XYZ file of C-alpha atoms in Angstrom:
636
model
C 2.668 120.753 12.035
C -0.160 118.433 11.125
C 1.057 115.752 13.222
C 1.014 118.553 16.033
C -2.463 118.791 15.228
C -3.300 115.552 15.198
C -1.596 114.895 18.678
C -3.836 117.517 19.742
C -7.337 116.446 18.312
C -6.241 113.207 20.126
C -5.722 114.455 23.118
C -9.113 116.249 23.062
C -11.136 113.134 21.977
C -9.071 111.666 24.989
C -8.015 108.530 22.920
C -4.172 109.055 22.764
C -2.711 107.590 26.483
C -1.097 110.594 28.654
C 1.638 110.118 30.339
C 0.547 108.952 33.994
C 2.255 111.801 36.242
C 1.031 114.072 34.637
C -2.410 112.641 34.920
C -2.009 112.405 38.445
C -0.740 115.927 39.174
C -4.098 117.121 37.356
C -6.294 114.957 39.298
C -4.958 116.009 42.730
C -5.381 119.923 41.276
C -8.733 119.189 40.352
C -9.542 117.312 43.971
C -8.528 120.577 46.254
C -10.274 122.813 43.541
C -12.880 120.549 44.334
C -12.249 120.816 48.162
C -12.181 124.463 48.423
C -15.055 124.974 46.234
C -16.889 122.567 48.681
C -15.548 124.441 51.752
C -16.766 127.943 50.345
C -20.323 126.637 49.768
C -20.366 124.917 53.370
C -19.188 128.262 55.000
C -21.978 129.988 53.334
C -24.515 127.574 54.363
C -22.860 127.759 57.967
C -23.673 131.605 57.784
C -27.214 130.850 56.957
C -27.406 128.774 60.063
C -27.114 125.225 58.269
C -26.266 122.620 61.537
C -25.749 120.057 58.987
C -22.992 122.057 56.984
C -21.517 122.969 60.251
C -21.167 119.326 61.055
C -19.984 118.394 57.695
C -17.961 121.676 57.940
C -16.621 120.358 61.100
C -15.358 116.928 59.960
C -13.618 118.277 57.233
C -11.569 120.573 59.236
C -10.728 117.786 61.904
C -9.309 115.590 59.041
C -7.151 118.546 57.799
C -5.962 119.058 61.534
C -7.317 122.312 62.272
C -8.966 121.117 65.729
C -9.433 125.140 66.732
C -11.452 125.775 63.704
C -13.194 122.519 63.560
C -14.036 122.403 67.425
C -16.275 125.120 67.020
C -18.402 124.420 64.178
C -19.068 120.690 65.824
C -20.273 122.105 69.172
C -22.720 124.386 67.193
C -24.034 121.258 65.756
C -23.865 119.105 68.401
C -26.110 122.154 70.436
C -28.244 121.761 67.591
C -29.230 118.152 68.081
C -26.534 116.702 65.304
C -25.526 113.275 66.549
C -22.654 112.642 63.513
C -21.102 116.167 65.344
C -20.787 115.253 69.018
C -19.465 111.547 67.607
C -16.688 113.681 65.984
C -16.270 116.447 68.879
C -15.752 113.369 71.347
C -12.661 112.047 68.402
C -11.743 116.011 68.697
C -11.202 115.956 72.208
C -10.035 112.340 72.512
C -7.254 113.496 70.577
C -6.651 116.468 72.084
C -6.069 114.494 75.511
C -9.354 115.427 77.124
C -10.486 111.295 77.093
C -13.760 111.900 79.929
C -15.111 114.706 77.977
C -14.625 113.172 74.585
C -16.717 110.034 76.605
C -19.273 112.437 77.360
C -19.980 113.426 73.975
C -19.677 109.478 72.741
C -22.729 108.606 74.863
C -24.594 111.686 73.763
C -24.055 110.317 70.060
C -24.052 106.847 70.659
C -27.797 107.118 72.904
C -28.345 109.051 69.715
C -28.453 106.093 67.415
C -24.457 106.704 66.228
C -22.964 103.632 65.708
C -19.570 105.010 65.606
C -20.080 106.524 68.694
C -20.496 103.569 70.620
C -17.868 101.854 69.105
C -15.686 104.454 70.154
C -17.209 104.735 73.681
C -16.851 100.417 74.133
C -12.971 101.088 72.803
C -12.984 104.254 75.706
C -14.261 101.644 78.624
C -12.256 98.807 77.392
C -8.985 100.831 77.628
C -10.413 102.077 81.173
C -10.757 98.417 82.050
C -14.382 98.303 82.489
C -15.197 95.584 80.820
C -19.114 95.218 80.988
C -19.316 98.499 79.658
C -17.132 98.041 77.199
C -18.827 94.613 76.050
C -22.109 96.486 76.048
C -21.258 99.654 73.631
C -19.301 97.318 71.130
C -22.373 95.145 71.155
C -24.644 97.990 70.276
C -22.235 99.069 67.173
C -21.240 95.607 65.762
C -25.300 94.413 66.107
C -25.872 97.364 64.093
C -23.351 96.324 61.236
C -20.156 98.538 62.434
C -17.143 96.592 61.164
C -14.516 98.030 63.830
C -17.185 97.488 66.703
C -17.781 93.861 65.823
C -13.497 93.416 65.120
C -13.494 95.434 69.220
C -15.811 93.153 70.261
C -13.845 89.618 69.277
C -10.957 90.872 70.446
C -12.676 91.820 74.166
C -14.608 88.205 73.736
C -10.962 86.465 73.242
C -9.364 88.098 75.665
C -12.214 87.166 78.270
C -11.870 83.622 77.143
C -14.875 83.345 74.981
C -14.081 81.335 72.052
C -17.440 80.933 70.268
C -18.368 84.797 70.835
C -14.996 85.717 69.783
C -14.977 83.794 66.624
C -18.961 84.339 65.953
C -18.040 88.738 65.629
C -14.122 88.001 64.194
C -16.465 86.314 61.310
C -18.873 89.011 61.096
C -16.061 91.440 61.079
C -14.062 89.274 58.283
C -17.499 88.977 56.136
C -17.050 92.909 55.828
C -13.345 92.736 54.968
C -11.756 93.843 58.070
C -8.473 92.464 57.201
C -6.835 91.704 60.711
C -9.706 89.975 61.484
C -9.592 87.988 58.432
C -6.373 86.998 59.336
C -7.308 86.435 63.189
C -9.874 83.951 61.850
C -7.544 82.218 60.000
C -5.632 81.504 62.505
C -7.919 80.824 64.646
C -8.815 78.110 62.759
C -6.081 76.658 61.710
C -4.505 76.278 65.233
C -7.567 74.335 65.667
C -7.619 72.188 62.943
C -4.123 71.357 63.551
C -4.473 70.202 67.304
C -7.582 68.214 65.875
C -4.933 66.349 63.456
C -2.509 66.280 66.382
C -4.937 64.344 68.620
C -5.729 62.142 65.829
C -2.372 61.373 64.965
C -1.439 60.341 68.612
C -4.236 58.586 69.097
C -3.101 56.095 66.140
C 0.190 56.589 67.485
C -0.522 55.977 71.075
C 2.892 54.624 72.502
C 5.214 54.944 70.025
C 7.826 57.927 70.215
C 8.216 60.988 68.633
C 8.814 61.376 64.438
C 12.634 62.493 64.798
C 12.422 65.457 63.474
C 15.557 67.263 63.344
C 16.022 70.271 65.475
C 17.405 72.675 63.017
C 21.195 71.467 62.086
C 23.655 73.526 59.512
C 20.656 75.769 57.593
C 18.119 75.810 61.039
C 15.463 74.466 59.443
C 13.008 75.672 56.666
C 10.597 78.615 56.983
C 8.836 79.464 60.552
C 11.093 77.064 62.348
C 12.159 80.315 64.573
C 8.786 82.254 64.426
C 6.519 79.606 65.732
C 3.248 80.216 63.705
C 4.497 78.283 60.324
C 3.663 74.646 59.496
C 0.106 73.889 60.920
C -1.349 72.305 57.912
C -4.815 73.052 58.652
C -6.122 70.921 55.459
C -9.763 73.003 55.067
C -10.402 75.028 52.437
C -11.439 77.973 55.133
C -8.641 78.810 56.835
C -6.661 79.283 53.059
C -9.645 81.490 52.166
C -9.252 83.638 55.342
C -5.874 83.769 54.676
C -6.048 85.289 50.784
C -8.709 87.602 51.530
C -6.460 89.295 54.403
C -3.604 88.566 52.482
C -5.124 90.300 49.441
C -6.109 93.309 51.672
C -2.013 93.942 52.266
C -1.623 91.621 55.154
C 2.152 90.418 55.134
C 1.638 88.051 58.085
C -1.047 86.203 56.139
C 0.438 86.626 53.058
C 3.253 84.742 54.723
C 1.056 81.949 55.965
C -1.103 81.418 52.887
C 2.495 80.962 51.006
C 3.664 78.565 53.686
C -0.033 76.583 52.892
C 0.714 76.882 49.022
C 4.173 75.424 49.293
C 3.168 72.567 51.493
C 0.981 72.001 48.429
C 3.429 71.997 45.821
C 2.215 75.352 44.347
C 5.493 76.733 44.253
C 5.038 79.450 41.873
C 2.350 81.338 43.464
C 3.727 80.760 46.843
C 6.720 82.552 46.099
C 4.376 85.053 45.086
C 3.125 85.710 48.039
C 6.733 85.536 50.087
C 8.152 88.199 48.078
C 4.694 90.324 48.700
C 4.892 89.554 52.266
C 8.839 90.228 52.475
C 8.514 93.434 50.354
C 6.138 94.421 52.862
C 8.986 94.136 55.775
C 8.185 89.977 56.734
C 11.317 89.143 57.812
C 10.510 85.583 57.827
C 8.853 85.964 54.744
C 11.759 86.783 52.956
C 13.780 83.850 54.883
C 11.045 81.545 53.458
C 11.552 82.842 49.577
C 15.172 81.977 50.223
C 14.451 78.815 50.743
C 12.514 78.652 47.929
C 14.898 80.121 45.649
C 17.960 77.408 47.234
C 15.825 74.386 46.448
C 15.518 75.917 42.767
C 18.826 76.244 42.364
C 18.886 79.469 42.965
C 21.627 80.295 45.628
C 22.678 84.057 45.060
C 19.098 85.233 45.315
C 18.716 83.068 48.093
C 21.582 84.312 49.614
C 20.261 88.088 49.100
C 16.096 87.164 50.579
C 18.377 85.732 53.345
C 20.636 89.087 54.427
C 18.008 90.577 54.019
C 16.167 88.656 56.644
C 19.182 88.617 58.917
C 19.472 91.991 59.100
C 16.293 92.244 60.057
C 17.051 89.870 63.108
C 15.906 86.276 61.545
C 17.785 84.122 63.317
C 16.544 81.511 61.019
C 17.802 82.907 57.663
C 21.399 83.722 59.375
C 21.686 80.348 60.008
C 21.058 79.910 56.608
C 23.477 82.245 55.545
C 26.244 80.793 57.974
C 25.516 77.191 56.061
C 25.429 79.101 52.422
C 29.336 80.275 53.553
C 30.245 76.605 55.365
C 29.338 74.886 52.075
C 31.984 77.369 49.823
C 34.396 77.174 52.822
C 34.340 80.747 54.067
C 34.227 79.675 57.783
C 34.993 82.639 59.296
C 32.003 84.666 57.419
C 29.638 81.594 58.433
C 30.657 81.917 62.085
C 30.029 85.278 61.932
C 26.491 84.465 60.815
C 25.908 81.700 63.274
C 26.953 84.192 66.383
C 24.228 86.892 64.672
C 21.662 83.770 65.048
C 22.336 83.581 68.396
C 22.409 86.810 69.087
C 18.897 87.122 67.679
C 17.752 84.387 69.997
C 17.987 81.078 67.566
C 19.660 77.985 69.704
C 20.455 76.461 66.328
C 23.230 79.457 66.259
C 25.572 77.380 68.740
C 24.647 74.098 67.804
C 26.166 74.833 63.909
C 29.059 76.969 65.608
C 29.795 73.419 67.627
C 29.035 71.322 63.683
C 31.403 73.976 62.081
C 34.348 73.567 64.964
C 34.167 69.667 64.960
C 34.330 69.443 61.108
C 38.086 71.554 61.620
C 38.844 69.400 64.365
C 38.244 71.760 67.133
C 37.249 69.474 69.776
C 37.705 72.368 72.950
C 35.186 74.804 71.116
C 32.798 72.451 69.788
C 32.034 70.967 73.012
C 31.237 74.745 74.247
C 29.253 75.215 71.359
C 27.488 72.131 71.948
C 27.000 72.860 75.705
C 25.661 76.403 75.105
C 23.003 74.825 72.593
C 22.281 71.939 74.835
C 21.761 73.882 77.812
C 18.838 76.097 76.233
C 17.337 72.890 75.373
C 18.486 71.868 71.561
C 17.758 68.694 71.703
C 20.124 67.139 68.940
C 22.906 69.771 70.277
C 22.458 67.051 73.445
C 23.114 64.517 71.287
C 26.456 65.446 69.626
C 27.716 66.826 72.659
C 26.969 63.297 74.232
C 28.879 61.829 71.198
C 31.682 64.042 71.509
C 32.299 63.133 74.966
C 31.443 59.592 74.029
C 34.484 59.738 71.519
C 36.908 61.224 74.194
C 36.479 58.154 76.564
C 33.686 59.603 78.941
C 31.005 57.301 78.585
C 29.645 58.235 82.377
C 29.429 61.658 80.851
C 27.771 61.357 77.602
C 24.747 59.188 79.001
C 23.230 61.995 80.763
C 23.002 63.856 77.540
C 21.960 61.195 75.456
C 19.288 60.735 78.051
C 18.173 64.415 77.832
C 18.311 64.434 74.159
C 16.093 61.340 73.194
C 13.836 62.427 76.084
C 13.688 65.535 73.899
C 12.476 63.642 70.903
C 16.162 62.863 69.551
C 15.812 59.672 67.579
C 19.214 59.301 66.769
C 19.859 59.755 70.864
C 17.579 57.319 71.720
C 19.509 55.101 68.806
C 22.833 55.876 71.230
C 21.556 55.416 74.272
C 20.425 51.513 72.303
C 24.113 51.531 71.377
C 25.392 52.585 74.649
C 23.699 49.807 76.574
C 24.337 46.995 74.113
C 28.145 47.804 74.414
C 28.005 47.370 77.895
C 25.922 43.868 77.567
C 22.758 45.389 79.140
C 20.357 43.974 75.743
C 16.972 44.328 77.559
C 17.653 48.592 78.286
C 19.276 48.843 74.581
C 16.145 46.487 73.161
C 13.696 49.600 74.685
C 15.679 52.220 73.281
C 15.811 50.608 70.313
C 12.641 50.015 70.065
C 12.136 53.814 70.620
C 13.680 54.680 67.731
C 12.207 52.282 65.608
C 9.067 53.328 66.428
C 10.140 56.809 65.205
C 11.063 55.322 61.552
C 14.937 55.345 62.454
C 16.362 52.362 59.822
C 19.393 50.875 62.093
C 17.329 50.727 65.297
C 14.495 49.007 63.329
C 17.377 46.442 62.631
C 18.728 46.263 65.752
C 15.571 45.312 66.833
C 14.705 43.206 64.156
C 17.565 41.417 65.120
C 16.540 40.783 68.548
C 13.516 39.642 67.782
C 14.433 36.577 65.078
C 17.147 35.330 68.077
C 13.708 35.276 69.992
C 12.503 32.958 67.095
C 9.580 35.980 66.897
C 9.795 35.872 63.285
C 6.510 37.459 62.578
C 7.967 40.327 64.420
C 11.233 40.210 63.147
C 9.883 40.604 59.823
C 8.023 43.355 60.395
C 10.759 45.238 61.985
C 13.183 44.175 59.187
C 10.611 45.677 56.291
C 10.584 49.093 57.741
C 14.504 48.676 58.125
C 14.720 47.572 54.536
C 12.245 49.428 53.523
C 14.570 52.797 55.179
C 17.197 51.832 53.230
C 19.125 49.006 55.186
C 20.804 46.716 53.034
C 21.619 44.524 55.801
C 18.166 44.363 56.948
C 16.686 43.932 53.520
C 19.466 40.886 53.343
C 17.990 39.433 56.484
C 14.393 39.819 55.257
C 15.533 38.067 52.412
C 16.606 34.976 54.566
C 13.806 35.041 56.498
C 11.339 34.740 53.461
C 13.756 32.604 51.333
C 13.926 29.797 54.992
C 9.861 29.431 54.403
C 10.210 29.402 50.577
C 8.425 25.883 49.607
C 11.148 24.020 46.778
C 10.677 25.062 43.359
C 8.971 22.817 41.086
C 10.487 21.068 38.117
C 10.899 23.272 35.265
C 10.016 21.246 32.301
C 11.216 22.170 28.891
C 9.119 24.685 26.735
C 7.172 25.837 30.082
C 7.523 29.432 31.015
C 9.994 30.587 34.129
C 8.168 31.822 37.233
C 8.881 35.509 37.846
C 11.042 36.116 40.552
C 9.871 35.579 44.528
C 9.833 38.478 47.123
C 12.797 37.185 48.112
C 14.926 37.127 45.788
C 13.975 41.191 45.255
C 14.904 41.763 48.673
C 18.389 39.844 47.627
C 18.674 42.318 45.027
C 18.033 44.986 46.978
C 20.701 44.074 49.390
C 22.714 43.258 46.325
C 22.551 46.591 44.614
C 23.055 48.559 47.721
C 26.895 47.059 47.864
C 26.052 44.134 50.624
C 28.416 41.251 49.802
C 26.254 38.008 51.202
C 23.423 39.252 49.129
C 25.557 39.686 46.110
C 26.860 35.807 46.806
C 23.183 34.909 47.013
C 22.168 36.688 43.674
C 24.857 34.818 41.923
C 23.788 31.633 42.816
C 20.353 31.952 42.207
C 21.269 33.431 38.791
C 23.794 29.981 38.369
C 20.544 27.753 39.606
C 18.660 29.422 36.612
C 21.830 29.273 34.101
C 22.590 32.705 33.895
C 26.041 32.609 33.986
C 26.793 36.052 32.729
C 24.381 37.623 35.656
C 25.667 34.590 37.820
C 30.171 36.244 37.377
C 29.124 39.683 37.296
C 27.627 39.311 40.888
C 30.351 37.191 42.132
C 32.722 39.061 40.725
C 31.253 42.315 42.204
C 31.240 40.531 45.293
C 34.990 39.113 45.464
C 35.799 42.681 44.342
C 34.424 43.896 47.431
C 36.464 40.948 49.669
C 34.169 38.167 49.865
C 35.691 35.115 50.128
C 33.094 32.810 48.770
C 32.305 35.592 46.038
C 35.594 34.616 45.222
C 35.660 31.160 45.362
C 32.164 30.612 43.855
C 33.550 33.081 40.900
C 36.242 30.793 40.698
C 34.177 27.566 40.406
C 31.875 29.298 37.334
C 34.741 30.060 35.384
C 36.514 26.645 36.227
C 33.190 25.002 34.643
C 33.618 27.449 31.477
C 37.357 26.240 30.962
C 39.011 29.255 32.023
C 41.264 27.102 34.791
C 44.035 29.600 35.287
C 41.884 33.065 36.404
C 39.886 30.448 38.817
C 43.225 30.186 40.169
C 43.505 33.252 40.928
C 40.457 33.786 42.663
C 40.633 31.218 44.519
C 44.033 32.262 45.475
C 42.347 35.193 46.608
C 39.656 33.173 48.877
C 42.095 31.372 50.459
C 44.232 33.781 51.518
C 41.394 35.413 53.048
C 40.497 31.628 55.260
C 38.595 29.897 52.735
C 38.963 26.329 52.919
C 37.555 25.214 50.325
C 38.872 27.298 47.960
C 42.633 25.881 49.139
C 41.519 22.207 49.095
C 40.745 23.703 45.494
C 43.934 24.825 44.805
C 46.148 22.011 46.329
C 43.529 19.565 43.419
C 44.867 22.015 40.795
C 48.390 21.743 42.058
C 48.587 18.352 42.533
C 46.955 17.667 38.998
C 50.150 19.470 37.393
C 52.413 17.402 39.142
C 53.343 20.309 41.234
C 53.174 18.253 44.595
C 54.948 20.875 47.022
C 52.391 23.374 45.930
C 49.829 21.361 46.349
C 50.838 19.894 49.571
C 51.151 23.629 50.934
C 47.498 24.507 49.541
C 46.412 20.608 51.319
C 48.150 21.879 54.469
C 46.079 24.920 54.859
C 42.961 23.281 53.504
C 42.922 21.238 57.073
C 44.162 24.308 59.104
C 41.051 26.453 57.864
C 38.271 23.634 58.124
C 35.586 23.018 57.691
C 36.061 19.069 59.032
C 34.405 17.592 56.032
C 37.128 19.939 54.081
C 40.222 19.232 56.745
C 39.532 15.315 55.810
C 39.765 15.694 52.445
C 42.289 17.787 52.277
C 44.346 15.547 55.123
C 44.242 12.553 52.732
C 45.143 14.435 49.955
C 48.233 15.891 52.116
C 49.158 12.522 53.242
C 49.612 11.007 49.728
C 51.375 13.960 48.121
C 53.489 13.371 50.955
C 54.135 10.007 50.111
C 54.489 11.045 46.866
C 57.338 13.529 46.997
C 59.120 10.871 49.812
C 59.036 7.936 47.480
């Protein structure tokens, strides 16, 4: 019983925490005590003859709804001069259906000095489509501070065309935390800041193609791909700012953008933030975007929930998504079914993974209709596979056209075809263009290609600097034939004397490494010997080795020399074995010396025979003599 008491004295002193519905229930009691109370005392006053009560009287009956009882209190004030009254009769009537009258009663107000009156008048002209009249109302009201009036007004200024008077009142209108117009704002500026980055970037671009950015392909993309209004990064402070105070204010469209602008940033955390408060909100592509998030941390199941979510909500994006999610674990049928609900909602990338998803099971028939359907609304890199596909079935006259279309689209690796196309068919000068095309785009083979071209045009400055980017993408051949290039100008190495430290290592021979690491044979050759020049015979096997390994005939051979030189005769043997079988003549002049040196002449005169068939001539002389008196040898 004493704790009872206790509880109690705390609950007087109001220290001990109630629970919060119950705190709520005794608030709304206590506001309509409140309200009735204050409707008593009004009605009182009204009886007295009060015009202010029966305005205030008034109001509060039109928010409850009860137009009949309210309509007649606000024309008693309105008779009696009350300017707040006839603002509200003319809402009164406006919602009752009687728009002219409630007009009437606006201008009464608003010539009155109401500023809500002639915001609601300019809203009653603009929706009657007289503009001027319209402009001039929502002038009066947004000079005079009205937030809604100035937000009327940049709207009717936009709509007319007038950028700098729309953005001058969707400011003023943002400044008092009118949240659409906080997010209009943003927008605003950020489309402008990102054609400003546009223009700069093609002007120190001018000429080269487009950046080869995929079209969508197996997950459609990331975020906005399908909505449009994702992925201008503005890069001002100002348009982010816009953009969290609308955001902040329960915007889910710029709660969507300002996580887009966070995650282009790297701010993961509080970008996903703002997804999931944008996609709780109803954002469909909001809650596509968190899936993405989620997927790239590893994250798949929740992904895969943001995403249906989306989908159902007719994202064409995230069932895209969804149909890649099932691809991936091999539930094809379930990730058609979500590829035909992304076309269905209007996403082209829909067909052009139904056409991906057919070809991978070998269904040629359906993945060219796929691929048709896709490339017929324009998908540019559905163009492109459907111009391989044909391409692969013998119809070369058919596939052009749609390589054409595609890298006309923007499709690097079309443009890279059409290169391919024309060099097949020995027209160089039309495959050097699109080539070049691509290149320009950053696509590694065609930088190659063309970096090829250019060194048989003994343009080696420009061969190099098509070979870097090549290399530079990735290319081991092209970071092989950079290697040449620099290693051909290379001055000799000086004399190393003895106690003097080794050089470090050229540019070349890292671009030899590069080549080397990446699998490419020659360069792996090359390593070796330039780790043989330096006496590093360990490095010097292990590269030949991995070379010979790989089906290099002089990896072979030169693996076969090194351990020849270390005593280990009988596995040189075998490698050159190996070389020679593959055409190396050295490596059987090599063999018939070993041969003949054990007194096995008819081996030797086998390995001398082949020696001259393979060449070179200095070898097929040396190896003829050799022949010729093993010959006499075994005949004597």
């Amino acid at each position: 019983m004493d704790v009872m008491g206790d509880m109690a004295n705390l609950f007087g002193t109001g220290r001990f925490a109630q629970p919060s519905g119950q705190e709520e229930a005794t608030d709304e009691a206590q506001e309509a005590a409140d309200e009735a109370a204050e409707e008593v005392r009004l009605r009182l006053a009204v009886d007295g003859g009060d015009a202010e009560a029966m305005s205030v009287l008034g109001a509060m009956l039109l928010r409850r709804g009860d137009f009949e009882g309210a309509e007649s209190h606000l024309r008693a004030a309105t008779a009696a001069g009350d300017r707040a009254a006839a603002n509200n009769l003319g809402v009164l009537l406006h919602q009752r259906g009687y728009a002219d009258e409630a007009a009437g009663w606006w201008r009464i107000a608003a010539v009155a000095g109401s500023v809500p009156a002639a915001h609601a008048l300019g809203r009653h002209f603009r929706e009657r489509g007289d503009e001027p009249a319209a402009e001039y109302w929502l002038c009066q009201s947004a000079e005079q501070g009205h937030v809604l009036g100035a937000y009327a007004l940049a709207d009717l200024l936009e709509h007319r065309g007038d950028d700098t008077g729309a953005e001058r009142w969707m400011r003023a209108a943002a400044e008092r935390g009118h949240r659409e117009a906080a997010y209009r704002l943003a927008r605003t500026l950020d489309r402008r800041a990102g054609e400003a980055g546009r223009a700069g970037q093609s002007g120190r671009r001018a000429g080269q193609g487009r950046d080869g950015e995929r079209d969508g392909g197996r997950d459609g993309g990331r975020a906005g791909a399908s909505g449009g209004d994702l992925g201008a990064d503005s890069g001002t402070g100002e348009v982010e700012q816009w953009y969290r105070q609308a955001a902040a204010r329960g915007h889910r469209r710029a709660a969507l953008q300002l996580g887009a602008i966070l995650e282009k940033r790297g701010e993961l955390k509080e970008a996903g933030r703002w997804y999931l408060t944008s996609a709780k909100d109803g954002e469909a592509r909001a809650a596509c975007a968190l899936g993405f998030l989620l997927r790239d941390a590893g994250d798949t199941e929740s992904a895969a929930v943001w995403w249906l979510r989306a989908a159902q909500d007719g994202d064409g994006n995230a069932a895209n998504a969804l149909g890649a999610l099932h691809a991936e674990r091999g539930e094809t049928q379930t990730a058609e079914r979500w590829y035909r609900a992304a076309m269905d909602a209007g996403d082209d990338n829909g067909a052009y993974n139904l056409g991906l998803l057919c070809a991978e099971q070998g269904r040629t028939a359906p993945a060219e209709q796929w691929y048709r359907r896709a490339a017929y609304a324009g998908h540019r890199e559905a163009s492109n596979a459907l111009a391989v596909l044909l391409l692969r079935a013998g119809d070369q006259t058919g596939a052009e056209p749609w390589f054409s279309k595609a890298a006309e689209a923007g499709s690097v690796d079309a443009a890279f075809n059409l290169g391919i196309l024309h060099a097949g068919r020995g027209e160089e000068r039309v495959a050097l263009r699109w080539y070049e095309r691509a290149a320009a785009a950053g696509h590694t083979e065609a930088a190659l290609q063309v970096g090829i071209a250019r060194l048989r045009a003994g343009d080696e400055r420009d061969a190099e600097r098509f070979l870097r980017c090549a290399a530079g993408g990735g290319s081991a051949e092209a970071a092989y034939r950079l290697a040449t290039l620099l290693d051909a100008r290379r001055p000799p190495a000086p004399a190393h004397e003895l106690g003097e430290p080794e050089q470090g290592k050229s540019e070349c021979e890292e671009w030899y490494e590069r080549a080397a690491s990446q699998g490419h044979r020659r360069a792996q050759v090359r390593v070796g010997m330039l780790a043989a020049a330096r006496g590093d015979v360990v490095e010097a096997a292990r590269w030949y080795r991995e070379a010979a390994e790989a089906g290099s005939r002089n990896g072979a051979f030169n693996l076969g020399l090194l351990l020849a030189r270390e005593g280990s005769e009988p596995e040189a043997v075998v490698w050159w074995r190996r070389a020679a079988d593959a055409g190396h003549g050295r490596a059987a002049l090599r063999l018939a010396l070993v041969f003949a040196r054990r007194g096995e002449l008819a081996e030797g005169q086998r390995w001398a025979d082949l020696a001259v068939s393979l060449g070179p001539v200095e070898v097929g002389k040396r190896a003829a003599r050799l022949r010729d008196a093993l010959r006499q040898e075994l005949s004597a």
